[in-house]
Short mmCIF file of C-alpha atoms and ligand atoms in Angstrom, two decimals:
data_model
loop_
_atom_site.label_atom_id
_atom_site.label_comp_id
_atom_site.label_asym_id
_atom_site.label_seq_id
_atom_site.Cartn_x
_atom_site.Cartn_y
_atom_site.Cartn_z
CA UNK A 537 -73.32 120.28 52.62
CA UNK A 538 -73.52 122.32 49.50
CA UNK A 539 -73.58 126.40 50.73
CA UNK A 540 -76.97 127.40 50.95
CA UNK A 541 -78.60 130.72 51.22
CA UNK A 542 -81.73 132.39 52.07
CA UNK A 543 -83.37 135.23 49.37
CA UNK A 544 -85.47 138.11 51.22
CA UNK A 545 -88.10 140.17 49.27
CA UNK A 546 -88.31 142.76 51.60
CA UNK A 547 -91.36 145.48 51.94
CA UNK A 548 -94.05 143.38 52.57
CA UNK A 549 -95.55 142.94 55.85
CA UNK A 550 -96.09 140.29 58.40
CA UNK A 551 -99.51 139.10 59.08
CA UNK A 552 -101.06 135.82 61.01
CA UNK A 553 -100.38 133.62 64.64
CA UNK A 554 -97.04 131.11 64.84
CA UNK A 555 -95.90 128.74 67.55
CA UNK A 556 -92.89 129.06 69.45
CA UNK A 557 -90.30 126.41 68.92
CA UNK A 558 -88.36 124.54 72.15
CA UNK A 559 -85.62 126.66 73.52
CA UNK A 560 -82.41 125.92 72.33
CA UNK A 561 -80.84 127.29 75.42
CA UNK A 562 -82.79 125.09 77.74
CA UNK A 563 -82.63 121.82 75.69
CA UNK A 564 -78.97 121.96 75.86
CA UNK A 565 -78.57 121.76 79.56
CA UNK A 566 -81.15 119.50 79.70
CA UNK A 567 -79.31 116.79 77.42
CA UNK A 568 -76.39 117.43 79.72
CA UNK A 569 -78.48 116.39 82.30
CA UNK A 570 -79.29 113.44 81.37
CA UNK A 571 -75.93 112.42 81.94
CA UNK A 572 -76.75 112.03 85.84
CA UNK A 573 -80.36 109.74 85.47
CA UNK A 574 -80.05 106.35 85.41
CA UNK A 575 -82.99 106.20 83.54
CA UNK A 576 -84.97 107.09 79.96
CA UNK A 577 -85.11 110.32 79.02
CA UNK A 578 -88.04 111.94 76.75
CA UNK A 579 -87.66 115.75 75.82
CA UNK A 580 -91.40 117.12 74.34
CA UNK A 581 -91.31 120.42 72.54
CA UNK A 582 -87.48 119.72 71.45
CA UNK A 583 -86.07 122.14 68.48
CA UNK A 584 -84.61 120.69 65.34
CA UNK A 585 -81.45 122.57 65.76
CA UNK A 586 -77.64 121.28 64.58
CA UNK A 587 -76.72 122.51 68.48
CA UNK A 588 -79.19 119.79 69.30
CA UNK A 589 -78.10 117.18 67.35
CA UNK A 590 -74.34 117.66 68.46
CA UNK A 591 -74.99 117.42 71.84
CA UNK A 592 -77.38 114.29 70.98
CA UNK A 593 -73.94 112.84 69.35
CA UNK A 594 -72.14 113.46 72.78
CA UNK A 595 -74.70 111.37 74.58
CA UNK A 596 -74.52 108.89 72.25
CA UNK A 597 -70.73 108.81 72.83
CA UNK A 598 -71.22 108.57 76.26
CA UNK A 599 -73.03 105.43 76.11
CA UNK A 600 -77.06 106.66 75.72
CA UNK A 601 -78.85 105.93 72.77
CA UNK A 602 -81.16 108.91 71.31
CA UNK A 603 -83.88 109.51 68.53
CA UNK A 604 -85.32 112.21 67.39
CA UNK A 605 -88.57 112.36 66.36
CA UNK A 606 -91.60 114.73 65.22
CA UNK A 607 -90.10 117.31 68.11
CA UNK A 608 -89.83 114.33 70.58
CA UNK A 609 -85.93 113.44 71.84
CA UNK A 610 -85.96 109.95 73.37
CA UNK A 611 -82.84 108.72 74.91
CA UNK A 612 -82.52 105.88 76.18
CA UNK A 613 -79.77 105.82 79.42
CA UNK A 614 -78.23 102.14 79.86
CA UNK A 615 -75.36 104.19 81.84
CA UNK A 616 -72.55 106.26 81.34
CA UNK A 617 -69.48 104.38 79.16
CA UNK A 618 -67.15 106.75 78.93
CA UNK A 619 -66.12 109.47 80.80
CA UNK A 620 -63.70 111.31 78.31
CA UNK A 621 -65.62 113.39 75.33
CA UNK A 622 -63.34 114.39 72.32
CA UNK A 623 -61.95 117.64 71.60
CA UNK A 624 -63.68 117.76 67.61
CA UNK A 625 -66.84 117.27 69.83
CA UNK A 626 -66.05 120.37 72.27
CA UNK A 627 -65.45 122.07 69.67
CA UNK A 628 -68.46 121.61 67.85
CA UNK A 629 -70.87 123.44 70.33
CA UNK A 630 -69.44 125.47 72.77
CA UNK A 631 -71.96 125.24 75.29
CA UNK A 632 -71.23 121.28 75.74
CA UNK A 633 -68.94 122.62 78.68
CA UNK A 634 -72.34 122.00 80.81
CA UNK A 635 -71.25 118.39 80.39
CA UNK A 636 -68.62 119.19 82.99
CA UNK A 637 -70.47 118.92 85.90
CA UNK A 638 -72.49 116.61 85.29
CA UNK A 639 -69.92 113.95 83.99
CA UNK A 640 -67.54 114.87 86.97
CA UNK A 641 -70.53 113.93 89.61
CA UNK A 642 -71.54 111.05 87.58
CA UNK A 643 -68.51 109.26 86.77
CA UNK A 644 -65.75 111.02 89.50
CA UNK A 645 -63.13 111.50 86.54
CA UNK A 646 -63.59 113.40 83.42
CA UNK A 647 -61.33 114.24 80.18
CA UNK A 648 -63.29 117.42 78.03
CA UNK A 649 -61.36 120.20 76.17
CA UNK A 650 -61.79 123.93 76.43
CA UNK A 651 -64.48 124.90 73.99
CA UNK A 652 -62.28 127.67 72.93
CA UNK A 653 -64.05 131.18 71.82
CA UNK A 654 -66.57 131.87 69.72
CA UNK A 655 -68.06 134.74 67.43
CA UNK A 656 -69.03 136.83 70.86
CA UNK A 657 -65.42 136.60 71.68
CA UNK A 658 -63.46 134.45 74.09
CA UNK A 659 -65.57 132.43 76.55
CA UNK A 660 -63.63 131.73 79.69
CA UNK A 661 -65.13 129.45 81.97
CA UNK A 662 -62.55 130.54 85.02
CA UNK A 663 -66.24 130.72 87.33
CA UNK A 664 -67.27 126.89 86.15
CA UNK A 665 -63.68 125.55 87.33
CA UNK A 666 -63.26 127.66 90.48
CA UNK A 667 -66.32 126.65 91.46
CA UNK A 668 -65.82 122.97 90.83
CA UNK A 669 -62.71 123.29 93.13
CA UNK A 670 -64.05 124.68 95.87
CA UNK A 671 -66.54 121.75 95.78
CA UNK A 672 -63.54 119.06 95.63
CA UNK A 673 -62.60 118.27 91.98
CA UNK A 674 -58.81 118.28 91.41
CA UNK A 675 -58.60 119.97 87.89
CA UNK A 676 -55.71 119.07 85.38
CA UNK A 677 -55.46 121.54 82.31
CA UNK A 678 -52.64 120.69 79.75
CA UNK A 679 -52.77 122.34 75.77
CA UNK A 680 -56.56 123.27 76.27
CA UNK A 681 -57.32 119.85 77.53
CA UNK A 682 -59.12 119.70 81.12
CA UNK A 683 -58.86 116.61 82.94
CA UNK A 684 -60.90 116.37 86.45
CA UNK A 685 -61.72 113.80 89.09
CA UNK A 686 -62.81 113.78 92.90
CA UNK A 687 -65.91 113.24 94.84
CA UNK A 688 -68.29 116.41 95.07
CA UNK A 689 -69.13 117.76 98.01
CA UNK A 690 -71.66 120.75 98.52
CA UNK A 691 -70.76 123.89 99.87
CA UNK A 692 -71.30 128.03 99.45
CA UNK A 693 -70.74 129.50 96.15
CA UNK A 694 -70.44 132.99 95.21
CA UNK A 695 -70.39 133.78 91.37
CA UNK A 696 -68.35 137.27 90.56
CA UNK A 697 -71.30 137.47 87.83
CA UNK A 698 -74.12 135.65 87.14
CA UNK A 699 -72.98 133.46 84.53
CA UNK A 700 -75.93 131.41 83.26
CA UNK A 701 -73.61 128.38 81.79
CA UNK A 702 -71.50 128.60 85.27
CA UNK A 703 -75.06 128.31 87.28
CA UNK A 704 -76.46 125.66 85.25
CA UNK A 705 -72.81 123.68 85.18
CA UNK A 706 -72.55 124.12 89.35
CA UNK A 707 -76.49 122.63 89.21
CA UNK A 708 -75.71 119.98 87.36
CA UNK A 709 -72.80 119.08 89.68
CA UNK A 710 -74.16 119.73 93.21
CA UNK A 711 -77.51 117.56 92.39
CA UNK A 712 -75.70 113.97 93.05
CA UNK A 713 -72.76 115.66 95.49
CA UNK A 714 -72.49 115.00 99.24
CA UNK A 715 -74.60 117.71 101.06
CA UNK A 716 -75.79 120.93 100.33
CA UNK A 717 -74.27 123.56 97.77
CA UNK A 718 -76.04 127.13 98.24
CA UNK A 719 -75.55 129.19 94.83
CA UNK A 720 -75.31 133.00 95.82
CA UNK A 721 -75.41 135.59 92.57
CA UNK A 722 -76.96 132.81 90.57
CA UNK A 723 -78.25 133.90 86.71
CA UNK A 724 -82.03 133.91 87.49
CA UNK A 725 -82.30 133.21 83.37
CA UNK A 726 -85.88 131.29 82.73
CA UNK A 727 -83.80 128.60 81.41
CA UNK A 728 -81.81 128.16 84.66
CA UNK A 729 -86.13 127.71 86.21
CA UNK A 730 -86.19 125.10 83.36
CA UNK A 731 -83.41 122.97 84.25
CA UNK A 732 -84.09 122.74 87.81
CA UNK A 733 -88.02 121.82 87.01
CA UNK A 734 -86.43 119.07 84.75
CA UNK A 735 -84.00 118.20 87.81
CA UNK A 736 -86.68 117.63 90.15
CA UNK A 737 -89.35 115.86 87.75
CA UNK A 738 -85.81 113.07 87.90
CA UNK A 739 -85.86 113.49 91.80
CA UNK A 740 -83.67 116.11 92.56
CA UNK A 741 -84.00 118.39 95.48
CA UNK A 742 -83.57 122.31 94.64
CA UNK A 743 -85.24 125.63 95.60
CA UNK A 744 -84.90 129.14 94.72
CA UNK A 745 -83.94 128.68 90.92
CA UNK A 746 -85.11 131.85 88.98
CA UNK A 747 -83.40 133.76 92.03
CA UNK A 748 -80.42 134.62 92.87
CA UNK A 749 -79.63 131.96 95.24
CA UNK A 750 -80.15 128.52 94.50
CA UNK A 751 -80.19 125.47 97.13
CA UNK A 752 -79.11 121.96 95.97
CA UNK A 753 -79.80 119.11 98.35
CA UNK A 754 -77.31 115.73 97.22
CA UNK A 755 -79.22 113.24 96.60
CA UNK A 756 -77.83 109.78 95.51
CA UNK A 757 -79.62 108.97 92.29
CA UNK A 758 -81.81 110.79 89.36
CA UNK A 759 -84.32 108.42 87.87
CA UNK A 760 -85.98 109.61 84.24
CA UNK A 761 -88.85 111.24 83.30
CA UNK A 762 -90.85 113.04 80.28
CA UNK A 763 -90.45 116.50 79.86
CA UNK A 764 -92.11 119.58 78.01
CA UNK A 765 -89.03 121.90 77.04
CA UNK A 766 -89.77 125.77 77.58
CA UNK A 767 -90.41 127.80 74.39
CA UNK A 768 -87.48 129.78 73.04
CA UNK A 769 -88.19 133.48 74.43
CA UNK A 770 -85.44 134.71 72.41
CA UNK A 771 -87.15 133.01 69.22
CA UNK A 772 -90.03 134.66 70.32
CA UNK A 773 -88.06 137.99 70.36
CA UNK A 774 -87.18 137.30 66.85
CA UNK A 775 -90.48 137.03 65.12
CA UNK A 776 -91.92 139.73 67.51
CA UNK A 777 -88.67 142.23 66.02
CA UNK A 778 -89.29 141.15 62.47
CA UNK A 779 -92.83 141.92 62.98
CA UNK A 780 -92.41 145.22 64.47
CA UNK A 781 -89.92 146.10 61.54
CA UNK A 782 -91.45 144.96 58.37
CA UNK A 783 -95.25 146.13 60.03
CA UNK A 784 -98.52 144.33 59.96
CA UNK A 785 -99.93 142.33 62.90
CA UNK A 786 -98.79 138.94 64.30
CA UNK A 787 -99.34 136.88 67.73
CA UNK A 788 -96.81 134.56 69.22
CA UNK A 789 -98.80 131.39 70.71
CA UNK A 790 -97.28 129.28 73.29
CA UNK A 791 -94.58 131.54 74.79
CA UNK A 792 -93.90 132.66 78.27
CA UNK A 793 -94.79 136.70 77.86
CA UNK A 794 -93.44 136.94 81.61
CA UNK A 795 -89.99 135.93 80.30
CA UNK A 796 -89.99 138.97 77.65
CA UNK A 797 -91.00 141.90 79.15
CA UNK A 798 -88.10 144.33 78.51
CA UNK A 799 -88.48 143.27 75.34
CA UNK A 800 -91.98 144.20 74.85
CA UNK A 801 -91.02 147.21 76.75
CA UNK A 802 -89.16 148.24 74.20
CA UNK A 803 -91.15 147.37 71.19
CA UNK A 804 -93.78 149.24 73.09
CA UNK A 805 -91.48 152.51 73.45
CA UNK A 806 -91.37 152.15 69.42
CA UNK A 807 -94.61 152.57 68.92
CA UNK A 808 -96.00 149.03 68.58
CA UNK A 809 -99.14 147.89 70.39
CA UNK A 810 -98.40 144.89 72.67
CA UNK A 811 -101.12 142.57 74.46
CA UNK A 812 -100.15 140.08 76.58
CA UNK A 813 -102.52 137.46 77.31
CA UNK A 814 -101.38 133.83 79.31
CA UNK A 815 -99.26 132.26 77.16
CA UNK A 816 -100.04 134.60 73.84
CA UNK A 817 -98.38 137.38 72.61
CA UNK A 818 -100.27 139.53 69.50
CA UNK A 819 -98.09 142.62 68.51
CA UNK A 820 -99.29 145.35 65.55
CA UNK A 821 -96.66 147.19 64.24
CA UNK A 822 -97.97 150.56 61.94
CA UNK A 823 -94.88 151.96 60.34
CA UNK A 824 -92.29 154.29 60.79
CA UNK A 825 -91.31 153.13 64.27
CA UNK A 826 -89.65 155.19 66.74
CA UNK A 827 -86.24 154.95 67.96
CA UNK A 828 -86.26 153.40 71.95
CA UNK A 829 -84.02 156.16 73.46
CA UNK A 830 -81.63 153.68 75.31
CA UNK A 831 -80.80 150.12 75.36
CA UNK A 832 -78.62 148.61 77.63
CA UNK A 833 -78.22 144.25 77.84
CA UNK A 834 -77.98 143.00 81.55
CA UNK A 835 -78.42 139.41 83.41
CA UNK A 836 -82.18 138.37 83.48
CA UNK A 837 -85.01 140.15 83.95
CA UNK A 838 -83.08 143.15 82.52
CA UNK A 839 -82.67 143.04 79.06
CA UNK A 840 -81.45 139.92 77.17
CA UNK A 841 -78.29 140.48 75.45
CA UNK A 842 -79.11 137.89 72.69
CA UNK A 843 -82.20 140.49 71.84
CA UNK A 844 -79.55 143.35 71.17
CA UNK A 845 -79.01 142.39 66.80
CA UNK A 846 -82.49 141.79 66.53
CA UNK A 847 -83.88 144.97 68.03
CA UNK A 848 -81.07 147.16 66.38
CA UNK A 849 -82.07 145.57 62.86
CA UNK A 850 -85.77 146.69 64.02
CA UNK A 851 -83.92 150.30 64.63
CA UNK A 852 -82.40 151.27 61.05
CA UNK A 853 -84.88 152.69 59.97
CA UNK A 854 -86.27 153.94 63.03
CA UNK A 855 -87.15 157.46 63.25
CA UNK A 856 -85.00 159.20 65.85
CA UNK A 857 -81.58 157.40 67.53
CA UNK A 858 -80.93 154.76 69.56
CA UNK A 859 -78.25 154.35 71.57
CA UNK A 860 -77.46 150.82 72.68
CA UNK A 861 -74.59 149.39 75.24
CA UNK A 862 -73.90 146.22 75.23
CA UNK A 863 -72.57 145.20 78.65
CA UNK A 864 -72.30 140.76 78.78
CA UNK A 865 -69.97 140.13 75.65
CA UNK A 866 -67.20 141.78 74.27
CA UNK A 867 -67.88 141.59 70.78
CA UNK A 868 -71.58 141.17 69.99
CA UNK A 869 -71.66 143.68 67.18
CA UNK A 870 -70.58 141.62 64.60
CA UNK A 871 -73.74 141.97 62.21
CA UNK A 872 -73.48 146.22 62.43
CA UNK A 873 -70.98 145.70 59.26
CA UNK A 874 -73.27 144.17 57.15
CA UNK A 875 -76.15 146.39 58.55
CA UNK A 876 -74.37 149.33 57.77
CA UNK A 877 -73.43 148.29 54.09
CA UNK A 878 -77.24 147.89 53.67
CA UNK A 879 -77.45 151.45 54.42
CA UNK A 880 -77.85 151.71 58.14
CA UNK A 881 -76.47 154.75 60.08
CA UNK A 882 -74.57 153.23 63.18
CA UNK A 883 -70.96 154.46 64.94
CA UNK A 884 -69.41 151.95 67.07
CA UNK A 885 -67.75 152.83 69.92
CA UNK A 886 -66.12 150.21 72.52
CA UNK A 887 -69.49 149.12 73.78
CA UNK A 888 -71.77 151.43 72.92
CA UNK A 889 -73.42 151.51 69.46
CA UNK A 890 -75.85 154.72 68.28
CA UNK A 891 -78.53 153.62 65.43
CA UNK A 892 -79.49 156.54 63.53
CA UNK A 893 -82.94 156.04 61.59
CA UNK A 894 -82.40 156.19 57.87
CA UNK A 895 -85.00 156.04 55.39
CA UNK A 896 -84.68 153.20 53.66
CA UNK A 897 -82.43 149.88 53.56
CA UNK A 898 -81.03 148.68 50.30
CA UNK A 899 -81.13 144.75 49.64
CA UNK A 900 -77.27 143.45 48.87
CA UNK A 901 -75.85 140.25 49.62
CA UNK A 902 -75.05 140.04 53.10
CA UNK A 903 -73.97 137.24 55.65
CA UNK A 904 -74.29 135.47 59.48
CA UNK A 905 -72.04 136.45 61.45
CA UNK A 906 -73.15 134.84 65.04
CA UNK A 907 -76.05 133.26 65.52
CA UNK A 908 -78.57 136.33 66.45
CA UNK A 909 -76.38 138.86 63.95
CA UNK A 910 -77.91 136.08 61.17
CA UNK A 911 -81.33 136.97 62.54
CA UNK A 912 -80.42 140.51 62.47
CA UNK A 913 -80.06 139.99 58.83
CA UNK A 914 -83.32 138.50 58.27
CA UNK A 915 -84.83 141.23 59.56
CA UNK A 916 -82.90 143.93 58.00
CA UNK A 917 -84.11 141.96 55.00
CA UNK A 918 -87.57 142.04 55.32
CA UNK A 919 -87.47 145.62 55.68
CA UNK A 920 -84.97 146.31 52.77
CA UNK A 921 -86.18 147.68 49.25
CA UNK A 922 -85.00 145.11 46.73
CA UNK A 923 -83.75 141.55 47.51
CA UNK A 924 -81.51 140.42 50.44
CA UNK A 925 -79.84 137.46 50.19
CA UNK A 926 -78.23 135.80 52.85
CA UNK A 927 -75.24 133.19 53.36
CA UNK A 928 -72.88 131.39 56.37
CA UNK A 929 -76.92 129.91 57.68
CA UNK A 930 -75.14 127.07 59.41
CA UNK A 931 -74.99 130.02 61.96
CA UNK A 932 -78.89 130.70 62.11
CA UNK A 933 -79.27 126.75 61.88
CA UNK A 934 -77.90 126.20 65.28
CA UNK A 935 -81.10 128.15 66.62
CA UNK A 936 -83.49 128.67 64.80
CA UNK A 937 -86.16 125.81 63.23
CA UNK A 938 -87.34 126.29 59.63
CA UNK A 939 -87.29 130.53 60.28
CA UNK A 940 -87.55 130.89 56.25
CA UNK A 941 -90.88 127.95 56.77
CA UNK A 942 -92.35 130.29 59.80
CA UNK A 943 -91.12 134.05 57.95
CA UNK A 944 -93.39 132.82 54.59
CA UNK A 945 -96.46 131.56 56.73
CA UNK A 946 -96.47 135.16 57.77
CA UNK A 947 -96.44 136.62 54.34
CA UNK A 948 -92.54 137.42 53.90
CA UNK A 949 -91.54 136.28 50.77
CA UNK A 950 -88.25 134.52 51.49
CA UNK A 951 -86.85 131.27 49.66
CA UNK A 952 -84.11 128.67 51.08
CA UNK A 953 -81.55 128.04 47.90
CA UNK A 954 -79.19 125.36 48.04
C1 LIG B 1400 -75.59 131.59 77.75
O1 LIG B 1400 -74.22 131.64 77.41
C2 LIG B 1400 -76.34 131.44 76.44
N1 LIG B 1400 -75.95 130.17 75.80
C3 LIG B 1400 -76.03 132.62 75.52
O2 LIG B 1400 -76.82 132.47 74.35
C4 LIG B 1400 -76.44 133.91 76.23
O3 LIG B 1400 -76.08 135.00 75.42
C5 LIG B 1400 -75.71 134.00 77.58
O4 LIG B 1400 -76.01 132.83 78.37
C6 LIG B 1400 -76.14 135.23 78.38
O5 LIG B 1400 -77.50 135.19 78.60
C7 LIG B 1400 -76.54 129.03 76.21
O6 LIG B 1400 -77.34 129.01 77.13
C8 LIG B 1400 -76.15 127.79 75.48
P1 LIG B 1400 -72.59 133.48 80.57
P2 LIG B 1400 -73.09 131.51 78.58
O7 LIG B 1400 -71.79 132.40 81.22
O8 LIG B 1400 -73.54 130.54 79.60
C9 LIG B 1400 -68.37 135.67 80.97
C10 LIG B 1400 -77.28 132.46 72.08
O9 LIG B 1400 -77.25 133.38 71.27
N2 LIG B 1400 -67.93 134.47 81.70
O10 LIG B 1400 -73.75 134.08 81.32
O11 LIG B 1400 -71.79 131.29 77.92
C11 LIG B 1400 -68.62 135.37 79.50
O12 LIG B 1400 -67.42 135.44 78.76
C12 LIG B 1400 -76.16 132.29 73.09
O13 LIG B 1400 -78.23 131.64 72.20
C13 LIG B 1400 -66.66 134.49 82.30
O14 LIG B 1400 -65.91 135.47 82.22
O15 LIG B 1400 -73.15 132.99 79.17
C14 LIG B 1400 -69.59 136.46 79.11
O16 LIG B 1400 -68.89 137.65 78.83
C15 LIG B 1400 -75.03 133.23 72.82
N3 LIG B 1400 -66.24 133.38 82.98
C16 LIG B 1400 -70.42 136.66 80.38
O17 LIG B 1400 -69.66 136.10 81.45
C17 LIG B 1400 -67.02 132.26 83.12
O18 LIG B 1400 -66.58 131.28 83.77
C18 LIG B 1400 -71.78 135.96 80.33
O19 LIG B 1400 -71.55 134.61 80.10
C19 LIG B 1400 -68.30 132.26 82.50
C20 LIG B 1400 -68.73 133.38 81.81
#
């Protein structure tokens, strides 16, 4: 596809009410799922996202047949096929290691390569494979390529961290083992809440997801079922930090405000005025903002370390310093580069990064990095002076729908070029 980028106006602020598209981060587990019904499938509220439409291709591959339509995923499960999912596939999305477990319980044998790193940095997944041991797989790796077989069988787990894609792959494996498998130091993520809703709407028995132990009875079949995906908090985070940036007043309809509240904490501690009210969030933003003292990104409920680009784009021009640490990747400040040739103020040290307010942001040509540093961007944009124009979207395309469609129904003047 010819490169394509997007061309920020930036001073003008953001005014009006959006929906929340499905979360990306949900979805995906969810179509890895699917793997272990012997039934349909329907996903409501599912994002147009390229991440969505690769792991769409893997169940395909596996033997379902799926269509997407007006935010509806249909797949319909005549059985797995195939138990052995290319390497260009793996490679494609790196969270399709969540087809692990599922494709292990399902089929007892499994070929998948290591999805290799990523912009954050490497992305071991030592806690999905112990963890699969310990419940019976035999595990073969040879030149990246992981093959696995054996009959699950529940039993204790204790995560070193709470790894959200190691909790969701364990799930995914324990709901059709032998027995019970107790999760203890599970993530306690929203979407991890989401996946085991979705689990037991297809007849699954599990309690305590959302804490930090979860309990996974075996059962010996998943039938289908329709199901509304979660709206994408992190999305929601987006607009909310673009808001509070370029100024003016918004309100977020159909999110989960429960999921975002050290985020609105911290928007708050800038100076914006945030009402929460069921599932609405409105947020007015009155310019300059003030610098949050401290920000520091932990497992769920603390806060989200896919939130830390977007609120240090909404600090450049901050008055006052931030200081942020970021303490679940090893290399999540990818978009301070960019930020910084815009004319931000931020040092960089191991993983701590201080934002000193500047005055004003200069518009230059500037480019994704990650998927969240490209959101960075677009908000750095719509609070430059001049134009911003920004390239490498097949980043920001693998989570976010149409942001240059929602950005202009809020008054930002931004264009898609191709
Ligand atoms: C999920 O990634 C999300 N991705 C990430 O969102 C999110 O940033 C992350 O959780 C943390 O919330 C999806 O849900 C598809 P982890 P995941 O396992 O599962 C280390 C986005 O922007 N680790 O909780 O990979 C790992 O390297 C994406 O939407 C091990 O060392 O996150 C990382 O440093 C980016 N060994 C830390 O734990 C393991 O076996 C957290 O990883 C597993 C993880």
């Amino acid at each position: 596809m010819a490169e394509s980028k997007l061309v920020i106006e930036g001073g003008h602020p953001l005014q009006g009410e959006i929906r929340i598209q499905g979360a990306k981060n949900s979805v995906l587990p969810l179509l890895s799922a699917v793997v272990l019904c012997d039934e349909d499938v329907v996903l409501e509220r599912c994002p147009a996202l390229s991440d969505v439409y690769a792991a769409s291709r893997i169940l395909t591959h596996l033997g379902c047949r799926c269509s997407f339509r007006d935010g509806k995923m249909e797949i319909r499960n005549g059985g797995i096929s195939r138990s052995e999912i290319p390497e260009a596939m793996m490679h494609e999305m790196r969270s399709s290691i969540t087809f692990l477990g599922p494709l292990l319980s399902r089929t007892g044998s499994c070929t998948l390569y290591l999805p290799g790193g990523c912009e954050l940095g490497p992305r071991p997944i030592d806690m999905h494979l112990h963890a699969l041991r310990q419940m019976g797989a035999e595990i073969h790796e040879t030149h990246g390529m992981l093959r696995l077989q054996g009959r699950l069988r529940g039993t204790d787990l204790y995560l070193p961290f709470p790894s959200v894609g190691a909790t969701e792959n364990i799930m995914l494996a324990a709901v059709l083992a032998q027995g019970q498998t107790r999760i203890h130091n599970a993530a306690r993520e929203p979407e991890i809440r989401d996946l085991a809703e979705f689990l037991a709407a297809c007849g699954a028995k599990i309690s305590g997801a959302g804490t930090d132990t979860v309990i996974i009875d075996g059962v010996e079949r998943l039938h289908g079922c329709v199901y509304r995906v979660m709206p994408d908090r992190i999305v929601a985070a987006t607009y909310l930090s673009a808001a509070a940036a370029a100024g003016g007043s918004v309100c977020i309809q159909d999110c989960c405000p429960e999921d975002l509240t050290a985020v609105t904490e911290v928007l708050r501690q800038m100076g914006c005025r945030v009402y929460c009210h069921e599932s609405r969030i409105y947020l007015q933003s009155s310019l300059p903002l003030h610098a949050a003292p401290y920000i520091r990104t932990m497992p769920h409920p603390g806060f989200p370390t896919d939130a830390q680009a977007l609120l240090m784009a909404a600090h450049c021009k901050a008055r006052g310093s931030c200081m942020f640490e970021e303490t679940i990747f090893d290399s999540r400040y990818r978009h301070v580069d960019d930020l910084i040739r815009m004319g931000a103020d931020i040092r960089l040290s191991g993983r701590a990064a201080v934002v000193h307010g500047v005055q004003k942001l200069s518009g230059t040509t500037v480019h994704a990095t990650d998927l969240r540093g490209g959101a960075a961007m677009l908000i750095a944009g719509l609070t430059a002076d001049g134009i911003t124009e920004l390239t490498e979207l097949s980043h920001l395309d693998r989570g976010y729908e149409d942001p240059e469609g929602v950005l202009r129904s809020l008054g930002a003047k931004i264009e898609r070029i191709t």
